[in-house]
Amino acid sequence: METLKFKNNDEMPMFGLGTWKSDKGEVYKAVRDAIIIGYKHFDCAWVYENESEIGDALSDAIENGDIKREELWITSKLWNNRHGKEQVRTGIEESLKSLKLDYLDLYLIHWPVSLKPDVFFPTKPEDFVSLDENPLAETWTGMIKCVEEGLAKHIGVSNFSIKNLKKLITNTGFKPEMNQIEMHPMLQQKDVMNYCMSENIHLTAYSPLGSMDRIPDSKADDEPNLLEHTVIVKIAEKNNCTPAQVLIKWALQRGTAVIPKSTNRERLKQNFDAQNINLSENDMNEIAKLDKNYRFLKGDFWAIKGSPYSLEFLWG
Ligand code: A2P
């Protein structure tokens, strides 16, 4: 399995399992199946509300001898209502307790957006805390403390634009080791990629298959379907593989980690096997032409009327 190497020589498997939208009652089996198939990297987050069941699966798999803790790579993310130098500790402890782990391999600031401690998801302007009141640099100090105290081996961010990355680095003097962002052929993020690669910040692609299992309310009427895109289907046929496998291998061949979600055993296996496919230079060039700067996850829930955050702030 290909890996991304960190400064201290730790290696993160580039292929992992996404667990956003993996329902309770399904995710235990998905994680146990994935481990048997060969998955080692699991991408989690407090806000997905399924870390406890994932933790049961991980601890049962370890106890059963299916895998050792040190072979696993577990990522989790700090939710927006636990921003602040001291609050990060509460955030990571909640995730560690649910996941039944004593450390995370990677801990990310989920969004550059801050919410009041008792708010899960904002519905009104008062639910937000502005970055003047709760600067990301303070939250980052809390993240650094997690590494110093052995609670996380590596730290990074998610959903950060170049501008927000630069601001964080200037204000703290410390670089995140990872930026996890939405990336697929219709949102290739070439600028963010070039910047991150030049700064040795690794990238993880989320929603690589287009996250079609999002709740209907969060979907645009004219949303494209990546898995049915004629160019992707044509390249899949040519390579004797599936469209999902093309999308996964495309991400890996660009040098990014990728975390397709599935709770279905056959698709878990199919996605894992995508690692063995080889896309030609011509295939990669064809896919490079599909960029439309199209976001499935627009982030407009952070930019409701009266919010201190805007889409311009988020994506630049
Ligand atoms: P399921 O969990 O039933 O397999 P993303 O990773 O972009 O968030 O996309 C996840 C969505 O893609 C889910 O609906 C998931 O369904 C579906 N999916 C995962 N793997 C495949 C595959 N190999 N072929 C088709 N759909 C897939």
mmCIF file of C-alpha atoms and ligand atoms in Angstrom:
data_model
loop_
_atom_site.group_PDB
_atom_site.id
_atom_site.type_symbol
_atom_site.label_atom_id
_atom_site.label_comp_id
_atom_site.label_asym_id
_atom_site.label_seq_id
_atom_site.Cartn_x
_atom_site.Cartn_y
_atom_site.Cartn_z
ATOM 1 C CA MET A 1 0.000 0.000 0.000
ATOM 2 C CA GLU A 2 1.402 3.404 -0.975
ATOM 3 C CA THR A 3 1.996 5.866 1.828
ATOM 4 C CA LEU A 4 2.555 9.554 2.481
ATOM 5 C CA LYS A 5 5.656 10.138 4.550
ATOM 6 C CA PHE A 6 5.697 12.629 7.421
ATOM 7 C CA LYS A 7 8.737 14.548 8.653
ATOM 8 C CA ASN A 8 9.358 12.067 11.489
ATOM 9 C CA ASN A 9 9.193 9.200 8.932
ATOM 10 C CA ASP A 10 5.720 8.039 10.004
ATOM 11 C CA GLU A 11 3.818 6.748 6.993
ATOM 12 C CA MET A 12 0.117 7.227 6.360
ATOM 13 C CA PRO A 13 -1.551 4.761 3.958
ATOM 14 C CA MET A 14 -2.793 6.889 1.043
ATOM 15 C CA PHE A 15 -5.929 4.803 0.662
ATOM 16 C CA GLY A 16 -8.401 4.885 3.539
ATOM 17 C CA LEU A 17 -12.028 4.454 4.497
ATOM 18 C CA GLY A 18 -14.248 7.515 4.798
ATOM 19 C CA THR A 19 -16.870 7.210 7.549
ATOM 20 C CA TRP A 20 -18.938 10.364 6.998
ATOM 21 C CA LYS A 21 -22.551 9.245 6.412
ATOM 22 C CA SER A 22 -21.800 5.707 7.587
ATOM 23 C CA ASP A 23 -24.867 4.983 9.651
ATOM 24 C CA LYS A 24 -24.904 3.607 13.138
ATOM 25 C CA GLY A 25 -25.887 -0.044 12.908
ATOM 26 C CA GLU A 26 -23.865 -0.387 9.679
ATOM 27 C CA VAL A 27 -20.479 1.102 10.400
ATOM 28 C CA TYR A 28 -19.358 -1.602 12.872
ATOM 29 C CA LYS A 29 -19.623 -4.287 10.201
ATOM 30 C CA ALA A 30 -18.119 -2.011 7.541
ATOM 31 C CA VAL A 31 -14.998 -1.391 9.632
ATOM 32 C CA ARG A 32 -14.626 -5.083 10.571
ATOM 33 C CA ASP A 33 -15.047 -6.071 6.886
ATOM 34 C CA ALA A 34 -12.639 -3.347 5.761
ATOM 35 C CA ILE A 35 -9.925 -4.564 8.130
ATOM 36 C CA ILE A 36 -10.267 -8.125 6.806
ATOM 37 C CA ILE A 37 -10.041 -6.779 3.224
ATOM 38 C CA GLY A 38 -6.818 -4.957 4.116
ATOM 39 C CA TYR A 39 -7.815 -1.371 4.980
ATOM 40 C CA LYS A 40 -5.521 0.233 7.542
ATOM 41 C CA HIS A 41 -6.486 3.922 7.378
ATOM 42 C CA PHE A 42 -9.820 5.062 8.830
ATOM 43 C CA ASP A 43 -10.989 8.649 8.556
ATOM 44 C CA CYS A 44 -13.333 9.668 11.366
ATOM 45 C CA ALA A 45 -14.765 12.808 12.965
ATOM 46 C CA TRP A 46 -16.619 13.662 16.164
ATOM 47 C CA VAL A 47 -19.440 15.251 14.168
ATOM 48 C CA TYR A 48 -20.187 12.057 12.200
ATOM 49 C CA GLU A 49 -21.752 10.728 15.443
ATOM 50 C CA ASN A 50 -20.509 7.197 14.808
ATOM 51 C CA GLU A 51 -17.080 7.168 16.481
ATOM 52 C CA SER A 52 -18.287 4.981 19.333
ATOM 53 C CA GLU A 53 -19.379 2.190 16.972
ATOM 54 C CA ILE A 54 -16.135 2.546 14.983
ATOM 55 C CA GLY A 55 -14.272 2.280 18.286
ATOM 56 C CA ASP A 56 -16.104 -0.981 19.080
ATOM 57 C CA ALA A 57 -15.093 -2.368 15.675
ATOM 58 C CA LEU A 58 -11.456 -1.307 16.063
ATOM 59 C CA SER A 59 -11.099 -2.700 19.566
ATOM 60 C CA ASP A 60 -12.821 -5.993 18.630
ATOM 61 C CA ALA A 61 -10.583 -6.329 15.553
ATOM 62 C CA ILE A 62 -7.478 -5.732 17.663
ATOM 63 C CA GLU A 63 -8.663 -8.130 20.364
ATOM 64 C CA ASN A 64 -9.455 -10.750 17.713
ATOM 65 C CA GLY A 65 -5.932 -10.464 16.307
ATOM 66 C CA ASP A 66 -7.129 -9.137 12.910
ATOM 67 C CA ILE A 67 -4.812 -6.131 13.144
ATOM 68 C CA LYS A 68 -2.491 -4.413 15.617
ATOM 69 C CA ARG A 69 -3.005 -0.837 16.813
ATOM 70 C CA GLU A 70 0.352 0.197 15.380
ATOM 71 C CA GLU A 71 -0.697 -1.028 11.911
ATOM 72 C CA LEU A 72 -3.755 1.237 11.936
ATOM 73 C CA TRP A 73 -3.867 4.882 10.911
ATOM 74 C CA ILE A 74 -6.747 6.650 12.624
ATOM 75 C CA THR A 75 -7.674 10.239 11.811
ATOM 76 C CA SER A 76 -10.304 12.268 13.639
ATOM 77 C CA LYS A 77 -11.402 15.900 13.526
ATOM 78 C CA LEU A 78 -12.044 18.629 16.047
ATOM 79 C CA TRP A 79 -15.579 19.944 15.751
ATOM 80 C CA ASN A 80 -16.231 23.682 15.453
ATOM 81 C CA ASN A 81 -17.757 23.905 18.941
ATOM 82 C CA ARG A 82 -14.484 22.856 20.587
ATOM 83 C CA HIS A 83 -12.259 25.607 19.173
ATOM 84 C CA GLY A 84 -9.952 27.492 21.567
ATOM 85 C CA LYS A 85 -6.652 26.731 23.287
ATOM 86 C CA GLU A 86 -8.188 24.825 26.220
ATOM 87 C CA GLN A 87 -11.292 23.374 24.507
ATOM 88 C CA VAL A 88 -9.295 21.284 21.996
ATOM 89 C CA ARG A 89 -8.359 18.942 24.821
ATOM 90 C CA THR A 90 -12.049 18.242 25.509
ATOM 91 C CA GLY A 91 -12.604 17.627 21.784
ATOM 92 C CA ILE A 92 -9.801 15.110 21.391
ATOM 93 C CA GLU A 93 -10.632 13.345 24.646
ATOM 94 C CA GLU A 94 -14.239 12.861 23.505
ATOM 95 C CA SER A 95 -13.075 11.297 20.232
ATOM 96 C CA LEU A 96 -10.412 9.133 21.905
ATOM 97 C CA LYS A 97 -12.942 7.845 24.430
ATOM 98 C CA SER A 98 -15.453 6.926 21.702
ATOM 99 C CA LEU A 99 -12.810 5.386 19.452
ATOM 100 C CA LYS A 100 -11.377 3.518 22.472
ATOM 101 C CA LEU A 101 -7.869 4.659 21.640
ATOM 102 C CA ASP A 102 -5.175 6.369 23.658
ATOM 103 C CA TYR A 103 -3.805 8.318 20.704
ATOM 104 C CA LEU A 104 -4.816 9.409 17.199
ATOM 105 C CA ASP A 105 -2.445 9.193 14.260
ATOM 106 C CA LEU A 106 -3.810 12.443 12.879
ATOM 107 C CA TYR A 107 -6.094 15.110 14.340
ATOM 108 C CA LEU A 108 -7.520 17.846 12.116
ATOM 109 C CA ILE A 109 -9.333 21.142 12.673
ATOM 110 C CA HIS A 110 -12.508 20.193 10.779
ATOM 111 C CA TRP A 111 -13.429 23.698 9.509
ATOM 112 C CA PRO A 112 -11.979 27.214 9.942
ATOM 113 C CA VAL A 113 -15.301 28.133 11.573
ATOM 114 C CA SER A 114 -16.074 28.464 15.261
ATOM 115 C CA LEU A 115 -19.374 27.693 17.035
ATOM 116 C CA LYS A 116 -20.597 28.160 20.609
ATOM 117 C CA PRO A 117 -19.787 25.134 22.825
ATOM 118 C CA ASP A 118 -23.415 23.924 23.062
ATOM 119 C CA VAL A 119 -24.109 24.254 19.311
ATOM 120 C CA PHE A 120 -23.857 21.143 17.147
ATOM 121 C CA PHE A 121 -24.919 22.810 13.901
ATOM 122 C CA PRO A 122 -25.803 26.513 13.483
ATOM 123 C CA THR A 123 -29.321 27.697 12.730
ATOM 124 C CA LYS A 124 -28.957 31.398 13.661
ATOM 125 C CA PRO A 125 -26.209 34.065 13.762
ATOM 126 C CA GLU A 126 -25.908 33.811 17.581
ATOM 127 C CA ASP A 127 -24.701 30.190 17.216
ATOM 128 C CA PHE A 128 -21.396 31.368 15.732
ATOM 129 C CA VAL A 129 -18.270 32.708 17.390
ATOM 130 C CA SER A 130 -16.196 35.005 15.177
ATOM 131 C CA LEU A 131 -12.499 34.416 14.588
ATOM 132 C CA ASP A 132 -11.776 37.753 16.284
ATOM 133 C CA GLU A 133 -13.239 36.301 19.478
ATOM 134 C CA ASN A 134 -11.786 32.815 18.978
ATOM 135 C CA PRO A 135 -8.740 33.025 16.662
ATOM 136 C CA LEU A 136 -7.647 29.887 14.809
ATOM 137 C CA ALA A 137 -4.111 30.512 16.073
ATOM 138 C CA GLU A 138 -5.383 29.811 19.627
ATOM 139 C CA THR A 139 -7.078 26.607 18.482
ATOM 140 C CA TRP A 140 -3.858 25.610 16.735
ATOM 141 C CA THR A 141 -1.943 26.110 20.013
ATOM 142 C CA GLY A 142 -4.367 23.615 21.565
ATOM 143 C CA MET A 143 -3.714 21.208 18.682
ATOM 144 C CA ILE A 144 0.064 21.478 19.197
ATOM 145 C CA LYS A 145 -0.478 20.632 22.873
ATOM 146 C CA CYS A 146 -2.238 17.408 21.800
ATOM 147 C CA VAL A 147 0.989 16.334 20.070
ATOM 148 C CA GLU A 148 3.156 17.380 23.027
ATOM 149 C CA GLU A 149 0.955 15.344 25.367
ATOM 150 C CA GLY A 150 0.983 12.260 23.111
ATOM 151 C CA LEU A 151 -2.738 12.381 22.292
ATOM 152 C CA ALA A 152 -2.101 12.868 18.552
ATOM 153 C CA LYS A 153 0.958 11.916 16.521
ATOM 154 C CA HIS A 154 0.242 14.457 13.769
ATOM 155 C CA ILE A 155 -1.993 17.495 13.362
ATOM 156 C CA GLY A 156 -3.501 19.311 10.436
ATOM 157 C CA VAL A 157 -6.563 21.023 9.071
ATOM 158 C CA SER A 158 -9.503 20.416 6.787
ATOM 159 C CA ASN A 159 -11.362 22.733 4.425
ATOM 160 C CA PHE A 160 -8.618 25.370 4.516
ATOM 161 C CA SER A 161 -8.056 27.693 1.535
ATOM 162 C CA ILE A 162 -4.557 28.899 0.618
ATOM 163 C CA LYS A 163 -5.328 32.223 2.297
ATOM 164 C CA ASN A 164 -6.457 30.583 5.545
ATOM 165 C CA LEU A 165 -3.449 28.255 5.526
ATOM 166 C CA LYS A 166 -1.074 31.174 5.025
ATOM 167 C CA LYS A 167 -2.722 33.136 7.827
ATOM 168 C CA LEU A 168 -2.443 30.193 10.224
ATOM 169 C CA ILE A 169 1.220 29.638 9.389
ATOM 170 C CA THR A 170 2.080 33.359 9.693
ATOM 171 C CA ASN A 171 0.242 33.734 12.998
ATOM 172 C CA THR A 172 1.652 30.616 14.660
ATOM 173 C CA GLY A 173 4.923 29.794 12.901
ATOM 174 C CA PHE A 174 3.755 26.166 12.655
ATOM 175 C CA LYS A 175 2.667 24.370 9.495
ATOM 176 C CA PRO A 176 -0.233 21.904 9.478
ATOM 177 C CA GLU A 177 0.956 18.513 8.225
ATOM 178 C CA MET A 178 -2.280 17.776 6.331
ATOM 179 C CA ASN A 179 -5.085 19.625 4.588
ATOM 180 C CA GLN A 180 -8.139 17.449 3.921
ATOM 181 C CA ILE A 181 -10.342 18.953 1.207
ATOM 182 C CA GLU A 182 -13.008 17.982 -1.287
ATOM 183 C CA MET A 183 -11.231 16.788 -4.451
ATOM 184 C CA HIS A 184 -12.425 14.898 -7.523
ATOM 185 C CA PRO A 185 -12.215 15.425 -11.293
ATOM 186 C CA MET A 186 -14.752 18.266 -11.175
ATOM 187 C CA LEU A 187 -12.967 20.022 -8.292
ATOM 188 C CA GLN A 188 -9.290 19.396 -8.915
ATOM 189 C CA GLN A 189 -8.044 22.156 -6.576
ATOM 190 C CA LYS A 190 -4.846 22.685 -8.580
ATOM 191 C CA ASP A 191 -3.929 25.946 -6.798
ATOM 192 C CA VAL A 192 -4.401 24.516 -3.297
ATOM 193 C CA MET A 193 -2.508 21.398 -4.375
ATOM 194 C CA ASN A 194 0.433 23.355 -5.778
ATOM 195 C CA TYR A 195 0.627 25.527 -2.669
ATOM 196 C CA CYS A 196 0.376 22.576 -0.237
ATOM 197 C CA MET A 197 2.899 20.497 -2.143
ATOM 198 C CA SER A 198 5.353 23.416 -2.240
ATOM 199 C CA GLU A 199 4.966 23.775 1.554
ATOM 200 C CA ASN A 200 5.183 20.009 2.237
ATOM 201 C CA ILE A 201 1.596 19.912 3.472
ATOM 202 C CA HIS A 202 0.014 16.563 2.549
ATOM 203 C CA LEU A 203 -3.450 16.417 1.015
ATOM 204 C CA THR A 204 -6.394 14.080 1.502
ATOM 205 C CA ALA A 205 -9.269 14.034 -0.997
ATOM 206 C CA TYR A 206 -12.738 13.723 0.546
ATOM 207 C CA SER A 207 -15.962 13.037 -1.396
ATOM 208 C CA PRO A 208 -13.898 11.398 -4.174
ATOM 209 C CA LEU A 209 -17.014 9.670 -5.553
ATOM 210 C CA GLY A 210 -19.260 12.721 -5.258
ATOM 211 C CA SER A 211 -20.906 11.737 -1.949
ATOM 212 C CA MET A 212 -24.237 10.943 -3.565
ATOM 213 C CA ASP A 213 -25.571 9.648 -0.227
ATOM 214 C CA ARG A 214 -25.784 13.171 1.225
ATOM 215 C CA ILE A 215 -29.196 14.231 2.546
ATOM 216 C CA PRO A 216 -31.381 15.478 -0.340
ATOM 217 C CA ASP A 217 -31.548 19.006 1.179
ATOM 218 C CA SER A 218 -27.819 19.471 0.661
ATOM 219 C CA LYS A 219 -27.922 18.505 -3.025
ATOM 220 C CA ALA A 220 -28.254 20.916 -5.924
ATOM 221 C CA ASP A 221 -30.966 20.053 -8.489
ATOM 222 C CA ASP A 222 -28.471 20.068 -11.340
ATOM 223 C CA GLU A 223 -25.783 18.119 -9.507
ATOM 224 C CA PRO A 224 -23.453 16.151 -11.805
ATOM 225 C CA ASN A 225 -22.950 12.430 -11.189
ATOM 226 C CA LEU A 226 -19.242 11.605 -11.278
ATOM 227 C CA LEU A 227 -19.848 7.870 -11.405
ATOM 228 C CA GLU A 228 -21.892 8.278 -14.602
ATOM 229 C CA HIS A 229 -19.720 10.889 -16.308
ATOM 230 C CA THR A 230 -19.130 9.752 -19.907
ATOM 231 C CA VAL A 231 -15.350 10.324 -19.788
ATOM 232 C CA ILE A 232 -14.989 8.431 -16.483
ATOM 233 C CA VAL A 233 -17.194 5.584 -17.770
ATOM 234 C CA LYS A 234 -15.157 5.409 -21.002
ATOM 235 C CA ILE A 235 -11.848 5.250 -19.102
ATOM 236 C CA ALA A 236 -13.314 2.579 -16.794
ATOM 237 C CA GLU A 237 -14.363 0.446 -19.762
ATOM 238 C CA LYS A 238 -10.949 0.840 -21.345
ATOM 239 C CA ASN A 239 -9.201 -0.271 -18.155
ATOM 240 C CA ASN A 240 -11.686 -3.038 -17.432
ATOM 241 C CA CYS A 241 -12.592 -1.535 -14.085
ATOM 242 C CA THR A 242 -15.449 0.482 -12.552
ATOM 243 C CA PRO A 243 -15.949 4.294 -12.606
ATOM 244 C CA ALA A 244 -15.440 4.394 -8.814
ATOM 245 C CA GLN A 245 -12.079 2.676 -9.250
ATOM 246 C CA VAL A 246 -11.041 5.262 -11.856
ATOM 247 C CA LEU A 247 -11.928 8.106 -9.468
ATOM 248 C CA ILE A 248 -9.999 6.527 -6.598
ATOM 249 C CA LYS A 249 -6.909 5.720 -8.645
ATOM 250 C CA TRP A 250 -6.938 9.197 -10.193
ATOM 251 C CA ALA A 251 -6.622 10.702 -6.705
ATOM 252 C CA LEU A 252 -3.800 8.321 -5.749
ATOM 253 C CA GLN A 253 -1.874 8.945 -8.975
ATOM 254 C CA ARG A 254 -1.987 12.686 -8.249
ATOM 255 C CA GLY A 255 -0.162 11.997 -4.981
ATOM 256 C CA THR A 256 -3.048 12.628 -2.597
ATOM 257 C CA ALA A 257 -4.576 10.369 0.035
ATOM 258 C CA VAL A 258 -8.171 9.373 -0.726
ATOM 259 C CA ILE A 259 -10.978 8.204 1.548
ATOM 260 C CA PRO A 260 -13.972 6.787 -0.368
ATOM 261 C CA LYS A 261 -16.878 5.864 1.910
ATOM 262 C CA SER A 262 -18.741 2.586 1.664
ATOM 263 C CA THR A 263 -20.598 0.343 4.069
ATOM 264 C CA ASN A 264 -21.122 -2.366 1.455
ATOM 265 C CA ARG A 265 -18.704 -5.309 1.529
ATOM 266 C CA GLU A 266 -18.432 -5.734 -2.257
ATOM 267 C CA ARG A 267 -17.875 -2.025 -2.826
ATOM 268 C CA LEU A 268 -15.365 -1.881 0.037
ATOM 269 C CA LYS A 269 -13.391 -4.578 -1.752
ATOM 270 C CA GLN A 270 -13.843 -2.960 -5.161
ATOM 271 C CA ASN A 271 -12.580 0.368 -3.825
ATOM 272 C CA PHE A 272 -9.599 -1.280 -2.121
ATOM 273 C CA ASP A 273 -8.688 -3.046 -5.388
ATOM 274 C CA ALA A 274 -8.597 0.314 -7.184
ATOM 275 C CA GLN A 275 -5.056 0.607 -5.849
ATOM 276 C CA ASN A 276 -3.948 -2.021 -8.390
ATOM 277 C CA ILE A 277 -5.253 -0.181 -11.451
ATOM 278 C CA ASN A 278 -2.917 1.855 -13.629
ATOM 279 C CA LEU A 279 -4.252 4.920 -15.398
ATOM 280 C CA SER A 280 -2.202 5.924 -18.422
ATOM 281 C CA GLU A 281 -0.866 9.438 -18.955
ATOM 282 C CA ASN A 282 -3.546 9.821 -21.586
ATOM 283 C CA ASP A 283 -6.278 8.793 -19.085
ATOM 284 C CA MET A 284 -4.918 11.318 -16.559
ATOM 285 C CA ASN A 285 -4.835 14.047 -19.244
ATOM 286 C CA GLU A 286 -8.438 13.299 -20.247
ATOM 287 C CA ILE A 287 -9.556 13.583 -16.611
ATOM 288 C CA ALA A 288 -7.533 16.790 -16.122
ATOM 289 C CA LYS A 289 -9.861 18.447 -18.665
ATOM 290 C CA LEU A 290 -12.965 17.797 -16.516
ATOM 291 C CA ASP A 291 -12.222 20.432 -13.858
ATOM 292 C CA LYS A 292 -15.222 22.724 -13.336
ATOM 293 C CA ASN A 293 -14.463 24.062 -9.862
ATOM 294 C CA TYR A 294 -17.672 22.270 -8.848
ATOM 295 C CA ARG A 295 -18.183 21.775 -5.101
ATOM 296 C CA PHE A 296 -20.631 19.162 -3.846
ATOM 297 C CA LEU A 297 -20.137 20.453 -0.287
ATOM 298 C CA LYS A 298 -20.551 24.169 -0.708
ATOM 299 C CA GLY A 299 -20.151 25.181 2.935
ATOM 300 C CA ASP A 300 -23.134 27.531 2.660
ATOM 301 C CA PHE A 301 -24.361 26.324 6.065
ATOM 302 C CA TRP A 302 -21.539 28.475 7.555
ATOM 303 C CA ALA A 303 -22.585 31.524 5.576
ATOM 304 C CA ILE A 304 -26.233 31.886 6.645
ATOM 305 C CA LYS A 305 -27.583 35.448 6.934
ATOM 306 C CA GLY A 306 -25.887 37.297 9.810
ATOM 307 C CA SER A 307 -23.050 34.759 10.180
ATOM 308 C CA PRO A 308 -19.538 36.207 10.649
ATOM 309 C CA TYR A 309 -18.374 33.735 7.955
ATOM 310 C CA SER A 310 -18.816 33.997 4.191
ATOM 311 C CA LEU A 311 -18.125 31.743 1.216
ATOM 312 C CA GLU A 312 -15.473 34.243 0.137
ATOM 313 C CA PHE A 313 -13.727 33.747 3.511
ATOM 314 C CA LEU A 314 -13.955 29.952 3.194
ATOM 315 C CA TRP A 315 -12.816 29.355 -0.337
ATOM 316 C CA GLY A 316 -11.183 32.662 -1.300
HETATM 317 P P1 A2P B 1 -22.324 2.604 -0.252
HETATM 318 O O1 A2P B 1 -21.869 3.035 1.118
HETATM 319 O O2 A2P B 1 -23.688 1.997 -0.246
HETATM 320 O O3 A2P B 1 -21.292 1.759 -0.960
HETATM 321 P P2 A2P B 1 -18.000 9.528 -1.182
HETATM 322 O O4 A2P B 1 -16.886 8.617 -0.790
HETATM 323 O O5 A2P B 1 -17.646 10.450 -2.294
HETATM 324 O O6 A2P B 1 -18.592 10.243 0.012
HETATM 325 O O7 A2P B 1 -19.173 8.632 -1.803
HETATM 326 C C1 A2P B 1 -19.894 7.707 -1.012
HETATM 327 C C2 A2P B 1 -21.071 7.191 -1.806
HETATM 328 O O8 A2P B 1 -20.599 6.393 -2.904
HETATM 329 C C3 A2P B 1 -21.989 6.294 -1.008
HETATM 330 O O9 A2P B 1 -23.292 6.470 -1.458
HETATM 331 C C4 A2P B 1 -21.488 4.890 -1.335
HETATM 332 O O10 A2P B 1 -22.508 3.941 -1.166
HETATM 333 C C5 A2P B 1 -21.128 5.060 -2.796
HETATM 334 N N1 A2P B 1 -20.076 4.127 -3.234
HETATM 335 C C6 A2P B 1 -18.976 3.728 -2.564
HETATM 336 N N2 A2P B 1 -18.213 2.916 -3.304
HETATM 337 C C7 A2P B 1 -18.841 2.796 -4.491
HETATM 338 C C8 A2P B 1 -18.566 2.061 -5.692
HETATM 339 N N3 A2P B 1 -17.470 1.320 -5.798
HETATM 340 N N4 A2P B 1 -19.461 2.166 -6.708
HETATM 341 C C9 A2P B 1 -20.583 2.929 -6.611
HETATM 342 N N5 A2P B 1 -20.892 3.636 -5.514
HETATM 343 C C10 A2P B 1 -20.040 3.577 -4.460
#
